[in-house]
CSV table of C-alpha atoms in Angstrom, one decimal:
chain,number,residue,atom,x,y,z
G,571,UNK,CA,1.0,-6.8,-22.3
G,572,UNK,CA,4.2,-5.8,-20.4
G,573,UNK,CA,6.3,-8.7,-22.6
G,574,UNK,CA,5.4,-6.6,-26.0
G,575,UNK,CA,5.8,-2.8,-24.3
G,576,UNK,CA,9.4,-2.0,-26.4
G,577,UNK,CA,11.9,-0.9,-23.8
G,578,UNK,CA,12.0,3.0,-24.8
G,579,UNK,CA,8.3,3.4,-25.0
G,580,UNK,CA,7.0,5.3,-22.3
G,581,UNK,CA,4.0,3.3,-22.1
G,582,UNK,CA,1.2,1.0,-23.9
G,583,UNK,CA,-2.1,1.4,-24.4
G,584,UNK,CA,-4.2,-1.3,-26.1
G,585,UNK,CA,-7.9,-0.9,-27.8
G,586,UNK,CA,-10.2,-3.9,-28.3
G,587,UNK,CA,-13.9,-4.0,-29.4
G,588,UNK,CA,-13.9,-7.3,-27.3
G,589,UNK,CA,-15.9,-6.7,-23.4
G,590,UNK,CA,-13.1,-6.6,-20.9
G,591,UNK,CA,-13.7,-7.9,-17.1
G,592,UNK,CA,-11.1,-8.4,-14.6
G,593,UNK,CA,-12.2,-11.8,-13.1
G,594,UNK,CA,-15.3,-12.9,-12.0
G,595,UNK,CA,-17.0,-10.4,-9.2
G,596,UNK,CA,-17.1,-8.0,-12.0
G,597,UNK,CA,-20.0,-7.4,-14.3
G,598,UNK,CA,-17.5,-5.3,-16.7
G,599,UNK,CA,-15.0,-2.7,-17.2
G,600,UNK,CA,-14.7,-0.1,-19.9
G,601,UNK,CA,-10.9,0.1,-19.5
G,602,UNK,CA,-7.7,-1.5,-17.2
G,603,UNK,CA,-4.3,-0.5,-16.5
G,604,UNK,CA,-1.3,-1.2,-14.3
G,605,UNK,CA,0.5,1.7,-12.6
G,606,UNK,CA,3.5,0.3,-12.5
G,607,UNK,CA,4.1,-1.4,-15.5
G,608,UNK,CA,2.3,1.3,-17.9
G,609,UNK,CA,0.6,-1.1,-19.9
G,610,UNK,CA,-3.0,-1.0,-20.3
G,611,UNK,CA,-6.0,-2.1,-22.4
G,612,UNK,CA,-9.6,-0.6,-23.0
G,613,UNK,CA,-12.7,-1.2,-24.9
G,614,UNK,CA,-15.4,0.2,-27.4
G,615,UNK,CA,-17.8,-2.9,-27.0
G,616,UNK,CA,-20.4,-0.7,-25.2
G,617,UNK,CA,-20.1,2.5,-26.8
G,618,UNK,CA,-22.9,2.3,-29.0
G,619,UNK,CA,-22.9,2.7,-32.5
G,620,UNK,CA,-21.1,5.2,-34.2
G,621,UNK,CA,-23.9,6.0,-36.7
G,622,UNK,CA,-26.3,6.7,-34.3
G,623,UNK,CA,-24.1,9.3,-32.6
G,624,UNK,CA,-20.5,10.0,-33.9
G,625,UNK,CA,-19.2,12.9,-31.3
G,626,UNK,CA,-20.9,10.8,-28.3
G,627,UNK,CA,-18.7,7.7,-29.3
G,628,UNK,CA,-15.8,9.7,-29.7
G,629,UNK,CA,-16.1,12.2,-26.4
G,630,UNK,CA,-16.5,8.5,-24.8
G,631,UNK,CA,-13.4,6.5,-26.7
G,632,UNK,CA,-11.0,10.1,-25.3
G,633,UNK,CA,-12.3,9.6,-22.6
G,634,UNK,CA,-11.6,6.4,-21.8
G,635,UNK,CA,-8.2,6.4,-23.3
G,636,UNK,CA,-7.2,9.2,-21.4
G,637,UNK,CA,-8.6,7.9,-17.9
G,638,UNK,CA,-6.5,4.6,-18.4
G,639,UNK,CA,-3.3,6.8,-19.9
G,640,UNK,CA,-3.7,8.5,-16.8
G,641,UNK,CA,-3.7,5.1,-14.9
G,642,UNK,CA,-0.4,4.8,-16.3
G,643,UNK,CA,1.5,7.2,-15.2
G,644,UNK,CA,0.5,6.6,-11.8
G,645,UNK,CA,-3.0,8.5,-11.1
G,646,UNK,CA,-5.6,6.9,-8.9
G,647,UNK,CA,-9.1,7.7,-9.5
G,648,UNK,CA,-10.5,11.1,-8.4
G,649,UNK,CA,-13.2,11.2,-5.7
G,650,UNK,CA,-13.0,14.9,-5.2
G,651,UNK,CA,-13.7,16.7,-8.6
G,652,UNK,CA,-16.0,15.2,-11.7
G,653,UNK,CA,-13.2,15.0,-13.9
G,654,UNK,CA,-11.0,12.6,-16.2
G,655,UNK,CA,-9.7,10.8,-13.5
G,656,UNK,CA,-13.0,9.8,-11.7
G,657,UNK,CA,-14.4,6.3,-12.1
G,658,UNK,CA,-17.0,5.5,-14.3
G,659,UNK,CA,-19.2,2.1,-13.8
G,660,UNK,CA,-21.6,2.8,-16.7
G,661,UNK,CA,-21.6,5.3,-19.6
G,662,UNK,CA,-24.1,7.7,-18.2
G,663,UNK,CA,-21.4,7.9,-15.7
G,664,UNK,CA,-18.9,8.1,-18.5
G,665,UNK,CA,-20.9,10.8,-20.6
G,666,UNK,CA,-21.2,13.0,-17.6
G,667,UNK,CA,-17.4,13.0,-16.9
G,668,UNK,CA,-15.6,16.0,-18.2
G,669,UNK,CA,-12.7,14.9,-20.6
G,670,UNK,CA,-10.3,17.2,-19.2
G,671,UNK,CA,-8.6,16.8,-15.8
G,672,UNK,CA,-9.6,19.0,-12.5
G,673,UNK,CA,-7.1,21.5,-11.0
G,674,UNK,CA,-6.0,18.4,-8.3
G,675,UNK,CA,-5.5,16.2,-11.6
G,676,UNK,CA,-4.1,18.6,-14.1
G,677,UNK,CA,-1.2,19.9,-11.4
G,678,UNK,CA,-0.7,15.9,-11.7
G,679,UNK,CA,-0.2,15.7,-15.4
G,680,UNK,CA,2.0,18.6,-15.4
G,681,UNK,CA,3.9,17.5,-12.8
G,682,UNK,CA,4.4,14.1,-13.8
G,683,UNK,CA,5.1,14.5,-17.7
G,684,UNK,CA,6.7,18.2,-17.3
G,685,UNK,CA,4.8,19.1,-20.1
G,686,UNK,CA,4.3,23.2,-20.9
G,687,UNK,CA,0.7,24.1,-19.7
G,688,UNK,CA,-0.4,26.2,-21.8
G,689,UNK,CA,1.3,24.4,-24.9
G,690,UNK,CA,-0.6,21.1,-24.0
G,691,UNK,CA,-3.8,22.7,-23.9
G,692,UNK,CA,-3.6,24.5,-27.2
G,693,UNK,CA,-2.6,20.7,-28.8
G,694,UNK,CA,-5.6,19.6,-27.0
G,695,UNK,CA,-7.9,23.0,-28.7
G,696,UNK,CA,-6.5,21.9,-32.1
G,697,UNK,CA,-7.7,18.2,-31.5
G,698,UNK,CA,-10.7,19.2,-30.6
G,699,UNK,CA,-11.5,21.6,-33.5
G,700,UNK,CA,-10.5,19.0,-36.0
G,701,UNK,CA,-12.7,16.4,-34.7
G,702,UNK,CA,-15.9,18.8,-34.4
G,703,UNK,CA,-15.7,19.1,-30.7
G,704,UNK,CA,-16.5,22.3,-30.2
G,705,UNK,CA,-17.5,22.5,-26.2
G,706,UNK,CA,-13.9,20.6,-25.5
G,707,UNK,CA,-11.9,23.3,-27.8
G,708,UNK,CA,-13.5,26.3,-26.7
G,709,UNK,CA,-12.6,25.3,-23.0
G,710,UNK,CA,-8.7,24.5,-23.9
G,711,UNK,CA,-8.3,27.4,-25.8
G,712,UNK,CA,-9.7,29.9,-23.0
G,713,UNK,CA,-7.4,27.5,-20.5
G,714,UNK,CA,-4.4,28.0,-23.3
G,715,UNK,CA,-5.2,31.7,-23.5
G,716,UNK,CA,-5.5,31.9,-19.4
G,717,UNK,CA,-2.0,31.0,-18.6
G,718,UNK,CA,-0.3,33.1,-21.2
G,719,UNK,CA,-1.8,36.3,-20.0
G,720,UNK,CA,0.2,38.5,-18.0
């Protein structure tokens, strides 16, 4: 994928509905990417179906586009929090990961994109409440409202 990542994007991300495995001691993988060359790739193929549970799919398809984002820009899975960046091997694993990063994690993200905190999770509130995520939303905008306060 690195041959078709345009020289002034920051990075590539890739979605398939084909299963992905990285060679042959692996059963599967929901998502892969490099960290060096910010290119990455992940699937829906075992999501389940969308008219059997709309939010569930989508909390998982964030999810996994945001773990393998994270990949990207240089982040290694987290073993000490259950959080975005820790690894998933099936989706009850995935549906029990929160889709927001821990402290460790988030101090990453900020540090590596030097985005505004509070701004980033007020986008990430307005996501959420126009997708019907409720749970997600409430928790970015008490995290938006947290850092502003004096």
């Amino acid at each position: 994928m690195r041959a078709h990542r345009p020289d002034d994007a920051i990075a590539v991300l890739g979605l398939t509905a084909t299963d992905l495995w990285p060679g042959e001691e692996w059963n599967f993988v929901f998502g892969m990417a490099t960290y060096d060359q910010r290119v990455g790739v992940w699937s829906v193929a075992r999501f389940g179906d969308p008219a059997q549970d709309r939010l569930g799919l989508l909390r998982r398809m964030l999810k996994t586009a945001l773990h393998e984002t994270g990949h990207m820009f240089t982040m290694h899975h987290c073993t000490a929090w259950n959080c975005l960046m820790s690894g998933s091997n099936n989706l009850r694993e995935t549906d029990r990961r929160t889709m927001d990063a821990c402290p460790e994690c988030t101090a990453k993200i900020w540090v590596l994109s030097g985005c505004d905190p509070a701004a980033r999770f007020q986008a990430l509130a307005k996501l959420a409440g126009e997708h019907d995520l409720d749970a997600e939303q409430a928790q970015w905008l008490k995290a938006a409202e947290t850092l502003v306060a004096p």
